[in-house]
Amino acid sequence: MKNLIRLFLFALILNALLSATLAQGTSYRHRPAPAAATTIAFKQFDDPYSEFRNASYSNAGLLNERDEIKLGTQLHREVTKKFNLTDVGLDRVDRLGQRCARASRRPNLTYKFHVIQSREINGFSLPGGHIYVTTALLKLANDNELASVLSHEVGHVVARHSLKTLKKSKEYDDIATSLGDLTGVAGGVARDLGVALGQMIGAGFLTVHSRDEEREADFLGVRAMPAAGFDPQGMVTMFQKLGRIEEEDSDLLGSLFSDHPDAQERIENTRYEIARMRRR
Ligand SMILES: [Zn+2]
């Protein structure tokens, strides 16, 4: 139990560090126009996704898939305690989401889509294929736009981003051992693990990603959209809507969108990839 408390403190500190880094990062939005123009011009000649094109994905070196799914079940239980889940819009999210999942580079995992009742526009994913979007996001997005968010979140699951974050924590071994010992949702092991994981959810430890991870999820997301039967242009118009809201009423943007890379950069990167897909 002491280890779990240490884990929580570690998660809090890491989260504070991450928030500070992200806060610095978001100030790019207000850079002067000439600097932005230079960056944009440079980007046109530069493949924003070069480092991801030959990536391969597996659980090697991370929690195995069985334990990842167990972890996801435990984390989801904590999410249900912290957020109001609803059936409103769930059919639509599941229908579109399953198409994105099947077209992804991890099609054999069982994905579970969930809707959170909230006026914040937000979406996130957890290990084991749990993906969440808010009712406010559902209202804002048409089907192609919603699919772009779901496909992006599936991308985080494909690339095992949360598992990689977990692996870097020094209490990883304790959690891995607990998951190995875990046979059901009842009992002391589940209870202690639940407390630690609940605090991780609260601190955003597993749902806040680096900018490179966001770029990778965008890449995996937009690549899967045509195969899933969606217009990848929906990702561009989604970012445009988010960018507009960020300017008008940024309080409506959940931390996950406000912490994501600059909307304009994401629009340019997405357009680059759509043009590239059309050439092939
Ligand atoms: Zn993301």
Tab-separated table of C-alpha atoms and ligand atoms in Angstrom:
chain	number	residue	atom	x	y	z
A	1	MET	CA	0.000	0.000	0.000
A	2	LYS	CA	2.891	2.324	0.798
A	3	ASN	CA	4.132	1.770	-2.728
A	4	LEU	CA	0.754	2.754	-4.075
A	5	ILE	CA	0.803	6.003	-2.106
A	6	ARG	CA	4.289	6.698	-3.451
A	7	LEU	CA	2.936	5.978	-6.893
A	8	PHE	CA	0.174	8.513	-6.434
A	9	LEU	CA	2.619	11.194	-5.296
A	10	PHE	CA	4.836	10.394	-8.250
A	11	ALA	CA	1.871	10.685	-10.604
A	12	LEU	CA	0.952	14.061	-9.136
A	13	ILE	CA	4.486	15.403	-9.519
A	14	LEU	CA	4.790	14.099	-13.051
A	15	ASN	CA	1.440	15.578	-13.944
A	16	ALA	CA	2.514	18.962	-12.574
A	17	LEU	CA	5.685	18.776	-14.651
A	18	LEU	CA	3.713	17.785	-17.725
A	19	SER	CA	1.227	20.605	-17.206
A	20	ALA	CA	4.058	23.107	-16.877
A	21	THR	CA	5.642	21.820	-20.098
A	22	LEU	CA	2.345	21.907	-21.920
A	23	ALA	CA	1.550	25.388	-20.650
A	24	GLN	CA	4.826	26.582	-22.157
A	25	GLY	CA	4.048	24.713	-25.337
A	26	THR	CA	0.640	26.302	-25.799
A	27	SER	CA	2.162	29.784	-25.791
A	28	TYR	CA	3.282	29.033	-29.362
A	29	ARG	CA	-0.249	29.917	-30.343
A	30	HIS	CA	0.501	33.563	-29.683
A	31	ARG	CA	3.773	33.745	-31.555
A	32	PRO	CA	4.111	36.658	-33.985
A	33	ALA	CA	2.877	36.116	-37.530
A	34	PRO	CA	6.258	36.216	-39.375
A	35	ALA	CA	7.661	33.392	-37.236
A	36	ALA	CA	4.519	31.343	-37.822
A	37	ALA	CA	4.761	31.946	-41.567
A	38	THR	CA	8.344	30.688	-41.600
A	39	THR	CA	7.322	27.528	-39.781
A	40	ILE	CA	4.444	26.908	-42.172
A	41	ALA	CA	6.609	27.404	-45.262
A	42	PHE	CA	9.177	24.981	-43.858
A	43	LYS	CA	6.491	22.402	-43.077
A	44	GLN	CA	5.378	22.209	-46.705
A	45	PHE	CA	8.692	20.616	-47.631
A	46	ASP	CA	8.968	18.468	-44.574
A	47	ASP	CA	7.122	15.230	-43.908
A	48	PRO	CA	5.619	15.822	-40.442
A	49	TYR	CA	5.125	12.100	-39.948
A	50	SER	CA	8.446	10.710	-41.251
A	51	GLU	CA	9.346	9.137	-37.903
A	52	PHE	CA	6.098	7.134	-37.777
A	53	ARG	CA	5.900	5.711	-41.294
A	54	ASN	CA	7.872	2.548	-40.611
A	55	ALA	CA	6.824	2.097	-36.998
A	56	SER	CA	5.555	-1.307	-35.909
A	57	TYR	CA	3.333	-1.803	-32.895
A	58	SER	CA	3.077	-4.543	-30.303
A	59	ASN	CA	3.032	-5.088	-26.545
A	60	ALA	CA	6.650	-6.285	-26.562
A	61	GLY	CA	8.489	-4.739	-23.603
A	62	LEU	CA	5.207	-3.449	-22.147
A	63	LEU	CA	2.329	-5.067	-20.245
A	64	ASN	CA	1.117	-8.056	-22.231
A	65	GLU	CA	-2.279	-7.678	-23.867
A	66	ARG	CA	-4.091	-9.772	-21.256
A	67	ASP	CA	-2.815	-7.546	-18.433
A	68	GLU	CA	-3.439	-4.444	-20.537
A	69	ILE	CA	-7.101	-5.448	-20.828
A	70	LYS	CA	-7.274	-6.094	-17.063
A	71	LEU	CA	-5.727	-2.682	-16.450
A	72	GLY	CA	-8.289	-1.130	-18.808
A	73	THR	CA	-11.161	-2.752	-16.904
A	74	GLN	CA	-9.843	-1.390	-13.599
A	75	LEU	CA	-9.253	2.084	-15.038
A	76	HIS	CA	-12.724	2.139	-16.584
A	77	ARG	CA	-14.259	1.400	-13.169
A	78	GLU	CA	-12.474	4.497	-11.846
A	79	VAL	CA	-13.692	6.576	-14.803
A	80	THR	CA	-17.298	5.594	-14.028
A	81	LYS	CA	-16.793	6.902	-10.470
A	82	LYS	CA	-15.351	10.206	-11.619
A	83	PHE	CA	-17.537	10.966	-14.677
A	84	ASN	CA	-21.213	10.697	-15.583
A	85	LEU	CA	-21.519	8.095	-18.309
A	86	THR	CA	-24.622	8.201	-20.496
A	87	ASP	CA	-26.309	6.217	-23.279
A	88	VAL	CA	-27.084	9.466	-25.138
A	89	GLY	CA	-25.391	9.201	-28.536
A	90	LEU	CA	-23.718	5.927	-27.594
A	91	ASP	CA	-25.145	3.989	-30.579
A	92	ARG	CA	-23.674	6.519	-32.972
A	93	VAL	CA	-20.286	6.592	-31.241
A	94	ASP	CA	-20.062	2.810	-31.132
A	95	ARG	CA	-21.128	2.414	-34.777
A	96	LEU	CA	-18.541	4.909	-36.050
A	97	GLY	CA	-15.909	3.895	-33.515
A	98	GLN	CA	-16.008	0.191	-34.342
A	99	ARG	CA	-15.454	1.030	-38.016
A	100	CYS	CA	-12.371	3.094	-37.075
A	101	ALA	CA	-11.120	0.292	-34.819
A	102	ARG	CA	-11.486	-2.383	-37.524
A	103	ALA	CA	-9.599	-0.207	-40.024
A	104	SER	CA	-6.818	0.505	-37.516
A	105	ARG	CA	-3.484	-1.240	-37.161
A	106	ARG	CA	-4.758	-3.033	-34.067
A	107	PRO	CA	-8.042	-4.452	-35.355
A	108	ASN	CA	-8.291	-7.553	-33.169
A	109	LEU	CA	-8.602	-5.853	-29.794
A	110	THR	CA	-12.145	-5.478	-28.404
A	111	TYR	CA	-12.782	-1.724	-28.300
A	112	LYS	CA	-15.341	-0.231	-25.929
A	113	PHE	CA	-16.704	3.212	-26.644
A	114	HIS	CA	-18.259	5.371	-23.932
A	115	VAL	CA	-20.059	8.726	-23.755
A	116	ILE	CA	-19.502	11.133	-20.860
A	117	GLN	CA	-22.179	13.706	-20.017
A	118	SER	CA	-20.299	17.022	-20.056
A	119	ARG	CA	-20.404	20.534	-21.498
A	120	GLU	CA	-16.647	20.284	-22.062
A	121	ILE	CA	-15.586	19.214	-25.551
A	122	ASN	CA	-13.306	16.314	-24.847
A	123	GLY	CA	-12.151	12.845	-25.791
A	124	PHE	CA	-9.596	10.411	-24.406
A	125	SER	CA	-8.606	6.776	-24.421
A	126	LEU	CA	-7.241	4.267	-21.940
A	127	PRO	CA	-5.284	1.023	-22.268
A	128	GLY	CA	-7.224	-2.033	-23.340
A	129	GLY	CA	-9.331	-0.160	-25.919
A	130	HIS	CA	-11.597	2.061	-23.789
A	131	ILE	CA	-12.434	5.264	-25.639
A	132	TYR	CA	-14.433	8.191	-24.268
A	133	VAL	CA	-16.051	11.245	-25.857
A	134	THR	CA	-18.277	13.877	-24.279
A	135	THR	CA	-21.849	14.809	-25.203
A	136	ALA	CA	-20.602	18.323	-26.077
A	137	LEU	CA	-18.228	16.852	-28.641
A	138	LEU	CA	-21.053	14.754	-30.120
A	139	LYS	CA	-23.166	17.879	-30.609
A	140	LEU	CA	-20.317	19.752	-32.278
A	141	ALA	CA	-19.130	17.093	-34.728
A	142	ASN	CA	-20.689	15.606	-37.857
A	143	ASP	CA	-20.003	11.918	-38.527
A	144	ASN	CA	-16.739	12.405	-40.420
A	145	GLU	CA	-15.500	14.805	-37.736
A	146	LEU	CA	-16.492	12.499	-34.889
A	147	ALA	CA	-14.808	9.614	-36.720
A	148	SER	CA	-11.608	11.678	-36.884
A	149	VAL	CA	-11.567	12.032	-33.088
A	150	LEU	CA	-12.393	8.357	-32.547
A	151	SER	CA	-9.770	7.293	-35.084
A	152	HIS	CA	-7.211	9.509	-33.329
A	153	GLU	CA	-8.067	7.939	-29.961
A	154	VAL	CA	-7.834	4.451	-31.465
A	155	GLY	CA	-4.392	5.584	-32.672
A	156	HIS	CA	-3.278	6.153	-29.060
A	157	VAL	CA	-4.391	2.584	-28.272
A	158	VAL	CA	-2.615	1.214	-31.362
A	159	ALA	CA	0.642	2.933	-30.393
A	160	ARG	CA	0.230	1.886	-26.710
A	161	HIS	CA	0.964	5.432	-25.584
A	162	SER	CA	-0.548	5.080	-22.088
A	163	LEU	CA	1.277	1.780	-21.580
A	164	LYS	CA	4.552	3.454	-22.518
A	165	THR	CA	3.837	6.250	-20.013
A	166	LEU	CA	3.060	3.676	-17.339
A	167	LYS	CA	6.249	1.769	-18.137
A	168	LYS	CA	8.316	4.883	-17.418
A	169	SER	CA	6.914	5.229	-13.893
A	170	LYS	CA	9.155	3.665	-11.273
A	171	GLU	CA	6.190	1.864	-9.683
A	172	TYR	CA	5.515	0.039	-12.939
A	173	ASP	CA	6.732	-3.266	-11.464
A	174	ASP	CA	4.287	-3.024	-8.534
A	175	ILE	CA	1.361	-2.426	-10.872
A	176	ALA	CA	2.430	-5.186	-13.245
A	177	THR	CA	2.684	-7.593	-10.297
A	178	SER	CA	-0.737	-6.558	-8.954
A	179	LEU	CA	-2.294	-7.072	-12.383
A	180	GLY	CA	-0.671	-10.487	-12.610
A	181	ASP	CA	-2.147	-11.418	-9.189
A	182	LEU	CA	-5.524	-9.977	-10.039
A	183	THR	CA	-8.164	-12.629	-10.666
A	184	GLY	CA	-11.351	-10.587	-10.332
A	185	VAL	CA	-12.627	-7.132	-9.513
A	186	ALA	CA	-13.143	-7.973	-5.801
A	187	GLY	CA	-10.560	-8.470	-3.067
A	188	GLY	CA	-7.667	-6.560	-1.533
A	189	VAL	CA	-5.411	-6.496	-4.593
A	190	ALA	CA	-8.199	-5.017	-6.725
A	191	ARG	CA	-9.055	-2.500	-4.006
A	192	ASP	CA	-5.477	-1.227	-3.558
A	193	LEU	CA	-4.928	-1.148	-7.306
A	194	GLY	CA	-8.245	0.675	-7.727
A	195	VAL	CA	-7.186	3.416	-5.305
A	196	ALA	CA	-3.873	3.934	-7.099
A	197	LEU	CA	-5.429	3.853	-10.557
A	198	GLY	CA	-8.253	6.172	-9.506
A	199	GLN	CA	-5.656	8.698	-8.439
A	200	MET	CA	-3.834	8.227	-11.736
A	201	ILE	CA	-7.059	9.003	-13.616
A	202	GLY	CA	-7.612	12.070	-11.431
A	203	ALA	CA	-4.081	13.303	-12.123
A	204	GLY	CA	-4.414	12.714	-15.880
A	205	PHE	CA	-1.295	10.552	-15.742
A	206	LEU	CA	-2.360	8.111	-18.453
A	207	THR	CA	-4.472	10.422	-20.612
A	208	VAL	CA	-2.052	13.303	-21.141
A	209	HIS	CA	0.291	12.617	-24.037
A	210	SER	CA	3.392	14.267	-25.440
A	211	ARG	CA	3.204	16.309	-28.633
A	212	ASP	CA	4.984	13.574	-30.542
A	213	GLU	CA	2.414	11.058	-29.321
A	214	GLU	CA	-0.396	13.400	-30.408
A	215	ARG	CA	1.197	13.737	-33.827
A	216	GLU	CA	1.507	9.966	-34.067
A	217	ALA	CA	-2.173	9.480	-33.105
A	218	ASP	CA	-3.180	12.081	-35.721
A	219	PHE	CA	-1.126	10.203	-38.318
A	220	LEU	CA	-2.580	6.785	-37.438
A	221	GLY	CA	-6.045	8.316	-37.227
A	222	VAL	CA	-6.107	10.046	-40.598
A	223	ARG	CA	-4.528	7.027	-42.332
A	224	ALA	CA	-7.310	4.729	-41.056
A	225	MET	CA	-10.204	7.009	-42.016
A	226	PRO	CA	-10.561	6.160	-45.742
A	227	ALA	CA	-10.407	2.409	-45.033
A	228	ALA	CA	-13.125	2.891	-42.388
A	229	GLY	CA	-15.284	4.612	-45.006
A	230	PHE	CA	-14.885	8.171	-43.739
A	231	ASP	CA	-13.752	11.335	-45.466
A	232	PRO	CA	-10.374	12.247	-43.896
A	233	GLN	CA	-11.219	15.886	-44.608
A	234	GLY	CA	-13.391	15.526	-41.485
A	235	MET	CA	-10.212	15.713	-39.429
A	236	VAL	CA	-9.383	19.083	-40.978
A	237	THR	CA	-12.848	20.552	-40.331
A	238	MET	CA	-12.810	19.134	-36.784
A	239	PHE	CA	-9.545	20.948	-36.050
A	240	GLN	CA	-11.000	24.108	-37.612
A	241	LYS	CA	-14.009	23.910	-35.290
A	242	LEU	CA	-11.778	23.289	-32.277
A	243	GLY	CA	-9.515	26.170	-33.286
A	244	ARG	CA	-12.518	28.496	-33.521
A	245	ILE	CA	-13.794	27.450	-30.103
A	246	GLU	CA	-10.340	27.873	-28.639
A	247	GLU	CA	-10.432	31.515	-29.728
A	248	GLU	CA	-14.043	32.201	-28.743
A	249	ASP	CA	-14.533	30.250	-25.533
A	250	SER	CA	-11.550	28.098	-24.616
A	251	ASP	CA	-13.219	27.116	-21.314
A	252	LEU	CA	-15.388	24.758	-23.364
A	253	LEU	CA	-12.334	22.823	-24.518
A	254	GLY	CA	-11.412	19.968	-22.224
A	255	SER	CA	-7.781	19.732	-21.184
A	256	LEU	CA	-7.202	17.059	-23.812
A	257	PHE	CA	-7.906	19.336	-26.735
A	258	SER	CA	-6.443	22.478	-25.214
A	259	ASP	CA	-3.204	20.590	-24.467
A	260	HIS	CA	-2.983	19.079	-27.925
A	261	PRO	CA	-0.593	20.605	-30.459
A	262	ASP	CA	-1.497	23.868	-32.155
A	263	ALA	CA	-4.686	23.496	-34.261
A	264	GLN	CA	-3.167	25.252	-37.303
A	265	GLU	CA	-0.168	22.927	-37.324
A	266	ARG	CA	-2.462	19.905	-37.086
A	267	ILE	CA	-4.581	21.181	-39.986
A	268	GLU	CA	-1.488	21.582	-42.162
A	269	ASN	CA	-0.133	18.160	-41.222
A	270	THR	CA	-3.505	16.526	-41.918
A	271	ARG	CA	-3.785	18.241	-45.315
A	272	TYR	CA	-0.273	17.055	-46.138
A	273	GLU	CA	-1.242	13.460	-45.369
A	274	ILE	CA	-4.552	13.624	-47.273
A	275	ALA	CA	-2.689	14.894	-50.365
A	276	ARG	CA	-0.137	12.130	-49.926
A	277	MET	CA	-2.828	9.418	-49.626
A	278	ARG	CA	-4.496	10.713	-52.797
A	279	ARG	CA	-1.244	10.450	-54.750
A	280	ARG	CA	-1.008	6.696	-54.130
B	1	ZN	ZN	-4.709	12.610	-28.408
